[in-house]
Amino acid sequence: MPYISVILILLIALAVTAGLLIFFVVKLYLDREDLRTSSDVILARVLGRFPLPVFAVNKKHHVIQWNKALEVLSGISKEEVMGTNNQWKAFYGKERPVLADLIADGASEEEISARYQGSARKSALIRGAYEAEDFFPLLGEDGKWYHFTASPLTSRGKVIGAIEILEDVTERHIAEQNLRYYARQITRVQEEERKYIARELHDTTVQTLVALIYQMDNFRSGKPVLTEEETAKLNAIYQRMKTAVEEVRRFSRQLRPPVLDDLGLLPVLEWLKGELKKMYEMEVEITVTGEHKRLQPDTELALFRIIQEALINAAKHAKVSSAAVLIKYLEHHIDVSVIDRGVGFDLAGKIDLLPRDGKLGLAGIVERVQMLGGKVDIDSVRGRGTTINVEVAL
Ligand SMILES: Nc1ncnc2c1ncn2[C@@H]1O[C@H](COP(=O)(O)OP(=O)(O)OP(=O)(O)O)[C@@H](O)[C@H]1O
Ligand SMILES: [Mg+2]
């Protein structure tokens, strides 16, 4: 009998312990669920009041957050889109992954870059996040430019989804476009002015001076009766007039070398080589590969100005006595490099800031390449030199 009561007491104790255990496990689970639910609700509330469009997707690409600002931007309500994978409808005319989908999938840098034509890059602030800038023709009245960042959502080190935030940068893009248009107009007008002044100098000033020299020649050949002193003065004036003609001719050629329009890029580079030798005592080695041909006048002019600026920079800043120009005529494009092994400089993306200090050369090179729809790479290392490479389609 006492055994039975001991066993009974033990059984009851066991049952109570098991009951308590189950109670605590269930409570813990419910608490965590509560916590989870409440944190989702808090997040949704915070995002709801956030002024920029934001949404989030889970690993299955289902929308789990969609805020008010995005409802307004896309015209798609939260009710409509939550739990679906229709996030693309806010931005594109046909189905495709958005940046958050790529991040949720752990896509590689190449894949992400390919999707956004090279405009996407790793976020400097958040690990695993990417940012990109793109034009969305379907948004707004005439389309909109957005800068967007997608960051991974993680749990215990695993990616469980991604959150994407968008910022309207249309006004900045329009301002940049206007500035670029303005810069292009200035470049174009400057070239027209140079051409006009060069032609005027050649056609009027030089002709007047040449006529005077001719008259002076006639006068001298008439053997006028002059004192020795008068003859010496006359000869000095005659020589100065000849020098003046040469100077004006040279100035006119420098403004706009006629050989560029008449004969093209390679002959004008030979002329430039001679000028740089005279002006800066700098040797220029020109190497040409491929089958050379005449290019569009705008392309020849722009390439000449780019090479001229790069060589004058080498002469002025690089502290070198020689520089090289390498021109490759390829099937569909021309590749031009100007190389010096001089002091080099720190560029660190500062080209846009140079014009405010009155330094227009490198910014002008970039501008001209953009006008031609080409690519430019300015590579400079302190103590090692500078290479400017330009690639333009033919
Ligand atoms: N080949 C080079 N070697 C060393 N430094 C250079 C070279 N090219 C440019 N730089 C540096 O970069 C700066 C900007 O060059 P940029 O051509 O824009 O202006 P600039 O030559 O000073 O003036 P501008 O071209 O308007 O007459 C230069 O002032 C110089 O410090
Ligand atoms: Mg310069």
Coordinates of C-alpha atoms and ligand atoms in Angstrom, one line a residue:
M1 CA 0.0 0.0 0.0
P2 CA 2.7 2.6 0.9
Y3 CA 4.4 1.6 -2.4
I4 CA 1.2 2.5 -4.3
S5 CA 0.9 5.9 -2.7
V6 CA 4.6 6.6 -3.5
I7 CA 4.1 5.6 -7.1
L8 CA 0.9 7.7 -7.2
I9 CA 2.7 10.7 -5.8
L10 CA 5.5 10.3 -8.3
L11 CA 3.1 10.0 -11.2
I12 CA 1.3 13.2 -10.1
A13 CA 4.6 15.0 -9.7
L14 CA 5.6 13.8 -13.2
A15 CA 2.3 15.0 -14.7
V16 CA 2.5 18.4 -13.0
T17 CA 6.1 18.8 -14.3
A18 CA 5.2 17.8 -17.8
G19 CA 2.2 20.1 -17.7
L20 CA 4.3 23.0 -16.5
L21 CA 6.9 22.3 -19.2
I22 CA 4.2 22.2 -21.9
F23 CA 2.7 25.4 -20.5
F24 CA 6.0 27.2 -20.6
V25 CA 7.0 26.0 -24.1
V26 CA 3.6 27.0 -25.5
K27 CA 3.8 30.4 -23.7
L28 CA 7.3 31.0 -25.1
Y29 CA 6.1 30.1 -28.6
L30 CA 3.1 32.4 -28.3
D31 CA 5.2 35.2 -26.9
R32 CA 7.6 35.0 -29.8
E33 CA 4.7 34.9 -32.2
D34 CA 3.3 38.0 -30.5
L35 CA 6.6 39.6 -30.7
R36 CA 7.0 38.7 -34.3
T37 CA 3.5 39.9 -35.2
S38 CA 3.9 43.1 -33.3
S39 CA 7.3 43.9 -34.9
D40 CA 5.8 43.3 -38.3
V41 CA 3.0 45.7 -37.4
I42 CA 5.4 48.3 -36.0
L43 CA 7.5 48.0 -39.2
A44 CA 4.5 48.4 -41.4
R45 CA 3.4 51.4 -39.4
V46 CA 6.9 53.0 -39.6
L47 CA 7.1 52.4 -43.3
G48 CA 3.6 53.5 -43.8
R49 CA 4.5 57.0 -42.6
F50 CA 7.9 57.0 -44.4
P51 CA 7.8 59.7 -47.1
L52 CA 9.8 57.6 -49.7
P53 CA 8.4 54.6 -51.5
V54 CA 9.5 51.4 -49.8
F55 CA 8.6 47.7 -50.2
A56 CA 9.9 44.4 -49.1
V57 CA 9.7 40.8 -50.5
N58 CA 10.4 37.5 -48.9
K59 CA 12.5 34.7 -50.3
K60 CA 9.6 33.5 -52.4
H61 CA 9.4 37.0 -53.9
H62 CA 6.0 37.6 -52.3
V63 CA 5.4 41.2 -51.2
I64 CA 5.5 41.5 -47.4
Q65 CA 5.6 45.4 -47.1
W66 CA 4.2 48.1 -49.4
N67 CA 4.0 51.6 -48.0
K68 CA 1.7 54.5 -48.7
A69 CA 4.3 56.5 -50.7
L70 CA 4.6 53.5 -53.1
E71 CA 0.9 53.2 -53.4
V72 CA 0.7 56.8 -54.6
L73 CA 3.7 56.4 -56.9
S74 CA 2.6 53.1 -58.5
G75 CA -1.2 53.4 -58.3
I76 CA -1.1 49.9 -56.8
S77 CA -2.7 49.5 -53.4
K78 CA -1.2 47.5 -50.6
E79 CA -4.3 45.2 -50.5
E80 CA -3.8 44.4 -54.1
V81 CA -0.2 43.5 -54.0
M82 CA 0.5 42.0 -50.6
G83 CA 1.3 38.3 -50.8
T84 CA 1.6 38.4 -54.6
N85 CA 4.8 38.7 -56.7
N86 CA 3.4 41.6 -58.7
Q87 CA 6.0 44.1 -57.4
W88 CA 7.4 44.5 -61.0
K89 CA 4.0 46.0 -62.1
A90 CA 4.9 49.2 -60.2
F91 CA 8.0 49.8 -62.4
Y92 CA 7.9 47.8 -65.7
G93 CA 5.6 47.0 -68.5
K94 CA 6.4 43.3 -68.4
E95 CA 7.4 40.9 -65.8
R96 CA 11.0 40.9 -64.6
P97 CA 12.9 40.8 -61.3
V98 CA 13.2 44.1 -59.4
L99 CA 16.4 44.8 -57.5
A100 CA 14.9 43.5 -54.2
D101 CA 14.2 40.1 -56.0
L102 CA 17.8 39.9 -57.1
I103 CA 19.1 40.7 -53.6
A104 CA 16.6 38.1 -52.0
D105 CA 18.1 35.5 -54.4
G106 CA 21.6 36.5 -53.5
A107 CA 22.3 37.3 -57.2
S108 CA 26.0 37.9 -58.2
E109 CA 27.4 41.4 -58.9
E110 CA 27.6 40.6 -62.6
E111 CA 24.0 39.6 -62.8
I112 CA 22.9 42.7 -60.9
S113 CA 25.2 44.9 -63.0
A114 CA 23.9 43.4 -66.3
R115 CA 20.2 44.0 -65.3
Y116 CA 20.9 47.7 -64.8
Q117 CA 23.3 48.3 -67.7
G118 CA 26.3 48.9 -65.4
S119 CA 24.5 51.6 -63.3
A120 CA 24.2 49.3 -60.2
R121 CA 26.9 49.2 -57.6
K122 CA 27.5 47.8 -54.1
S123 CA 26.3 50.0 -51.3
A124 CA 29.2 51.6 -49.4
L125 CA 27.1 51.6 -46.2
I126 CA 25.2 48.3 -46.0
R127 CA 26.7 44.9 -46.4
G128 CA 25.0 42.9 -49.2
A129 CA 23.0 45.9 -50.4
Y130 CA 23.1 47.4 -53.9
E131 CA 22.1 50.7 -55.3
A132 CA 21.2 51.7 -58.9
E133 CA 19.8 54.5 -60.9
D134 CA 17.4 54.0 -63.8
F135 CA 14.8 55.7 -65.9
F136 CA 11.2 54.4 -65.6
P137 CA 9.2 55.5 -68.6
L138 CA 5.9 54.3 -67.1
L139 CA 6.1 56.4 -63.9
G140 CA 4.8 59.9 -63.8
E141 CA 3.7 61.9 -66.9
D142 CA 6.9 61.7 -68.9
G143 CA 8.7 59.0 -66.9
K144 CA 10.9 59.4 -63.9
W145 CA 14.5 58.8 -62.8
Y146 CA 14.8 56.8 -59.5
H147 CA 17.8 56.1 -57.3
F148 CA 17.0 52.8 -55.5
T149 CA 18.7 50.7 -52.9
A150 CA 17.8 47.1 -51.9
S151 CA 19.2 45.5 -48.8
P152 CA 18.9 41.9 -47.7
L153 CA 16.6 41.0 -44.8
T154 CA 18.4 38.4 -42.7
S155 CA 17.6 36.0 -39.9
R156 CA 20.3 34.1 -38.1
G157 CA 22.7 35.0 -40.9
K158 CA 20.5 33.8 -43.7
V159 CA 18.8 36.0 -46.3
I160 CA 15.1 35.7 -45.9
G161 CA 14.1 38.5 -48.2
A162 CA 15.0 42.1 -49.2
I163 CA 13.7 45.6 -48.7
E164 CA 13.9 48.3 -51.4
I165 CA 13.7 52.1 -51.0
L166 CA 13.3 54.5 -53.9
E167 CA 14.2 58.2 -54.3
D168 CA 13.0 60.4 -57.1
V169 CA 16.1 62.0 -58.7
T170 CA 14.3 63.3 -61.9
E171 CA 14.9 66.9 -61.1
R172 CA 18.7 66.3 -60.6
H173 CA 18.8 64.4 -63.9
I174 CA 17.0 67.3 -65.7
A175 CA 19.4 69.8 -64.2
E176 CA 22.3 67.7 -65.3
Q177 CA 20.9 67.3 -68.8
N178 CA 20.5 71.1 -69.0
L179 CA 24.0 71.7 -67.8
R180 CA 25.3 69.2 -70.3
Y181 CA 23.3 70.8 -73.1
Y182 CA 24.7 74.2 -72.1
A183 CA 28.3 72.8 -72.0
R184 CA 27.8 71.3 -75.5
Q185 CA 26.5 74.6 -76.8
I186 CA 29.5 76.4 -75.4
T187 CA 31.9 73.9 -76.9
R188 CA 30.1 74.2 -80.3
V189 CA 30.0 78.0 -80.2
Q190 CA 33.6 78.1 -79.1
E191 CA 34.7 76.0 -82.1
E192 CA 32.6 78.2 -84.5
E193 CA 34.1 81.4 -83.1
R194 CA 37.6 79.9 -83.4
K195 CA 37.0 79.0 -87.0
Y196 CA 35.5 82.4 -87.7
I197 CA 38.4 84.3 -86.1
A198 CA 41.0 82.1 -87.8
R199 CA 39.4 82.7 -91.2
E200 CA 39.1 86.5 -90.6
L201 CA 42.7 86.7 -89.5
H202 CA 43.8 84.8 -92.6
D203 CA 41.5 86.5 -95.1
T204 CA 41.8 90.1 -93.9
T205 CA 44.7 90.8 -91.5
V206 CA 47.2 88.5 -93.2
Q207 CA 46.1 89.8 -96.7
T208 CA 46.5 93.5 -95.6
L209 CA 50.0 92.7 -94.2
V210 CA 51.0 90.8 -97.3
A211 CA 49.8 93.7 -99.5
L212 CA 51.9 96.1 -97.4
I213 CA 55.0 93.9 -97.8
Y214 CA 54.4 93.8 -101.5
Q215 CA 54.2 97.6 -101.7
M216 CA 57.3 97.8 -99.6
D217 CA 59.1 95.4 -102.0
N218 CA 58.0 97.6 -105.0
F219 CA 59.2 100.7 -103.2
R220 CA 62.6 99.1 -102.4
S221 CA 63.1 97.7 -105.9
G222 CA 62.5 101.3 -107.3
K223 CA 65.9 102.1 -105.6
P224 CA 64.8 105.2 -103.7
V225 CA 67.5 107.7 -102.7
L226 CA 67.8 107.1 -99.0
T227 CA 70.4 107.7 -96.4
E228 CA 72.1 104.7 -94.8
E229 CA 70.2 105.3 -91.6
E230 CA 66.8 105.5 -93.5
T231 CA 67.6 102.3 -95.5
A232 CA 68.4 100.4 -92.2
K233 CA 65.1 101.7 -90.7
L234 CA 63.2 100.7 -93.8
N235 CA 64.7 97.2 -93.7
A236 CA 63.9 96.8 -90.0
I237 CA 60.3 97.7 -90.6
Y238 CA 60.2 95.3 -93.6
Q239 CA 61.5 92.4 -91.4
R240 CA 59.0 93.2 -88.6
M241 CA 56.1 93.2 -91.1
K242 CA 57.3 89.8 -92.3
T243 CA 57.5 88.5 -88.7
A244 CA 54.0 89.9 -88.0
V245 CA 52.6 88.0 -91.0
E246 CA 54.2 84.8 -89.7
E247 CA 52.8 85.4 -86.2
V248 CA 49.3 86.1 -87.3
R249 CA 49.4 83.1 -89.7
R250 CA 50.6 80.8 -86.8
F251 CA 48.0 82.2 -84.4
S252 CA 45.3 81.6 -87.0
R253 CA 46.5 78.0 -87.6
Q254 CA 46.6 77.4 -83.8
L255 CA 43.0 78.6 -83.5
R256 CA 41.8 76.1 -86.1
P257 CA 44.5 74.3 -88.2
P258 CA 43.2 74.2 -91.8
V259 CA 45.1 71.0 -92.3
L260 CA 42.5 69.3 -90.0
D261 CA 39.6 70.3 -92.3
D262 CA 41.6 69.7 -95.5
L263 CA 43.6 66.5 -94.7
G264 CA 42.2 65.0 -91.5
L265 CA 43.5 63.7 -88.2
L266 CA 46.9 62.2 -88.9
P267 CA 48.3 65.2 -90.9
V268 CA 47.1 67.6 -88.2
L269 CA 48.7 65.5 -85.5
E270 CA 52.0 65.8 -87.4
W271 CA 51.5 69.6 -87.4
L272 CA 50.7 69.5 -83.7
K273 CA 53.9 67.5 -83.0
G274 CA 55.9 70.3 -84.7
E275 CA 54.2 73.0 -82.7
L276 CA 54.7 71.2 -79.4
K277 CA 58.4 70.8 -80.2
K278 CA 58.6 74.6 -80.9
M279 CA 56.6 75.7 -78.0
Y280 CA 57.5 73.3 -75.2
E281 CA 60.5 71.4 -76.6
M282 CA 58.5 68.2 -76.2
E283 CA 58.9 65.2 -78.5
V284 CA 55.8 63.3 -79.5
E285 CA 55.8 59.8 -80.8
I286 CA 52.8 59.0 -82.9
T287 CA 52.0 55.3 -83.6
V288 CA 49.1 54.3 -85.8
T289 CA 47.8 50.8 -86.3
G290 CA 45.0 49.6 -88.6
E291 CA 43.7 51.0 -91.8
H292 CA 43.4 54.8 -91.4
K293 CA 40.6 56.6 -93.0
R294 CA 38.9 60.0 -92.9
L295 CA 36.3 60.3 -90.1
Q296 CA 33.2 62.4 -89.6
P297 CA 34.3 66.1 -89.4
D298 CA 32.9 66.4 -85.8
T299 CA 34.8 63.2 -84.7
E300 CA 38.1 64.4 -86.3
L301 CA 37.7 67.8 -84.7
A302 CA 36.9 66.4 -81.2
L303 CA 39.7 63.8 -81.3
F304 CA 42.2 66.4 -82.4
R305 CA 41.1 68.7 -79.5
I306 CA 41.3 65.8 -77.0
I307 CA 44.8 64.8 -78.1
Q308 CA 45.9 68.5 -78.2
E309 CA 44.7 69.1 -74.6
A310 CA 46.2 65.8 -73.3
L311 CA 49.6 66.6 -74.9
I312 CA 49.6 70.2 -73.7
N313 CA 48.8 68.9 -70.2
A314 CA 51.7 66.5 -70.5
A315 CA 53.9 69.4 -71.6
K316 CA 52.7 71.8 -68.9
H317 CA 52.1 69.5 -65.9
A318 CA 53.8 66.1 -66.3
K319 CA 57.4 67.4 -66.3
V320 CA 58.4 65.2 -69.2
S321 CA 60.3 65.8 -72.4
S322 CA 58.3 63.3 -74.4
A323 CA 54.9 61.8 -74.7
A324 CA 53.2 59.2 -76.9
V325 CA 50.0 59.1 -79.0
L326 CA 48.7 55.7 -80.0
I327 CA 45.9 55.5 -82.5
K328 CA 44.2 52.2 -83.4
Y329 CA 41.8 52.1 -86.3
L330 CA 39.6 49.1 -85.6
E331 CA 36.7 47.8 -87.6
H332 CA 33.9 49.6 -85.9
H333 CA 35.7 52.1 -83.7
I334 CA 38.8 54.2 -83.2
D335 CA 40.9 53.9 -80.0
V336 CA 43.1 56.8 -79.0
S337 CA 45.6 56.9 -76.1
V338 CA 47.8 59.7 -75.0
I339 CA 50.5 58.5 -72.6
D340 CA 53.1 60.3 -70.6
R341 CA 55.5 58.8 -67.9
G342 CA 55.5 62.0 -65.9
V343 CA 54.6 63.1 -62.3
G344 CA 50.9 62.0 -62.5
F345 CA 48.2 63.4 -60.3
D346 CA 45.4 62.4 -58.0
L347 CA 42.1 62.4 -59.8
A348 CA 39.7 60.6 -57.4
G349 CA 36.6 61.5 -59.4
K350 CA 37.2 65.2 -59.2
I351 CA 36.9 66.1 -62.9
D352 CA 33.5 67.7 -62.4
L353 CA 35.0 70.0 -59.7
L354 CA 37.9 71.2 -61.8
P355 CA 36.1 73.8 -63.9
R356 CA 35.3 75.9 -60.8
D357 CA 39.1 76.4 -60.4
G358 CA 39.3 77.5 -64.0
K359 CA 40.7 74.1 -65.1
L360 CA 38.7 73.3 -68.2
G361 CA 40.9 70.8 -70.0
L362 CA 40.0 67.4 -68.6
A363 CA 36.4 68.3 -68.2
G364 CA 36.4 69.4 -71.8
I365 CA 37.9 66.0 -72.8
V366 CA 35.1 64.2 -71.0
E367 CA 32.5 66.5 -72.5
R368 CA 33.7 66.0 -76.0
V369 CA 33.8 62.2 -75.6
Q370 CA 30.2 62.3 -74.3
M371 CA 29.2 64.4 -77.3
L372 CA 30.6 61.6 -79.5
G373 CA 28.8 58.9 -77.5
G374 CA 32.2 57.3 -76.7
K375 CA 34.1 56.1 -73.6
V376 CA 36.9 57.8 -71.8
D377 CA 39.3 56.5 -69.2
I378 CA 41.7 58.9 -67.4
D379 CA 44.2 56.9 -65.5
S380 CA 46.9 58.7 -63.5
V381 CA 49.3 57.5 -60.8
R382 CA 51.5 59.8 -58.9
G383 CA 55.1 59.3 -59.9
R384 CA 54.2 56.9 -62.7
G385 CA 52.4 59.1 -65.3
T386 CA 49.1 59.6 -67.0
T387 CA 47.2 57.7 -69.7
I388 CA 44.1 59.1 -71.3
N389 CA 42.2 56.6 -73.4
V390 CA 39.3 57.4 -75.6
E391 CA 37.2 55.0 -77.6
V392 CA 34.7 56.3 -80.2
A393 CA 32.5 54.3 -82.6
L394 CA 33.0 55.0 -86.3
Ligands
LIG1 N1 49.4 64.7 -67.8 C1 49.3 65.3 -66.6 N2 50.3 65.1 -65.7 C2 50.3 65.6 -64.4 N3 49.2 66.4 -64.0 C3 48.2 66.6 -64.9 C4 48.2 66.1 -66.2 N4 47.0 66.4 -66.8 C5 46.4 67.1 -65.9 N5 47.0 67.3 -64.7 C6 46.6 67.9 -63.5 O1 45.2 68.0 -63.6 C7 44.8 69.4 -63.5 C8 43.6 69.6 -64.4 O2 43.9 69.6 -65.7 P1 43.1 70.4 -66.8 O3 43.6 70.2 -68.1 O4 41.6 70.2 -66.5 O5 43.4 71.9 -66.3 P2 44.7 72.8 -66.6 O6 45.6 72.2 -67.6 O7 45.2 73.2 -65.3 O8 44.0 74.1 -67.2 P3 43.4 74.3 -68.7 O9 43.4 73.0 -69.4 O10 42.0 74.8 -68.5 O11 44.3 75.3 -69.4 C9 46.0 70.2 -63.9 O12 46.0 71.4 -63.3 C10 47.1 69.3 -63.3 O13 47.3 69.5 -61.9
MG2 MG 44.8 71.4 -69.4

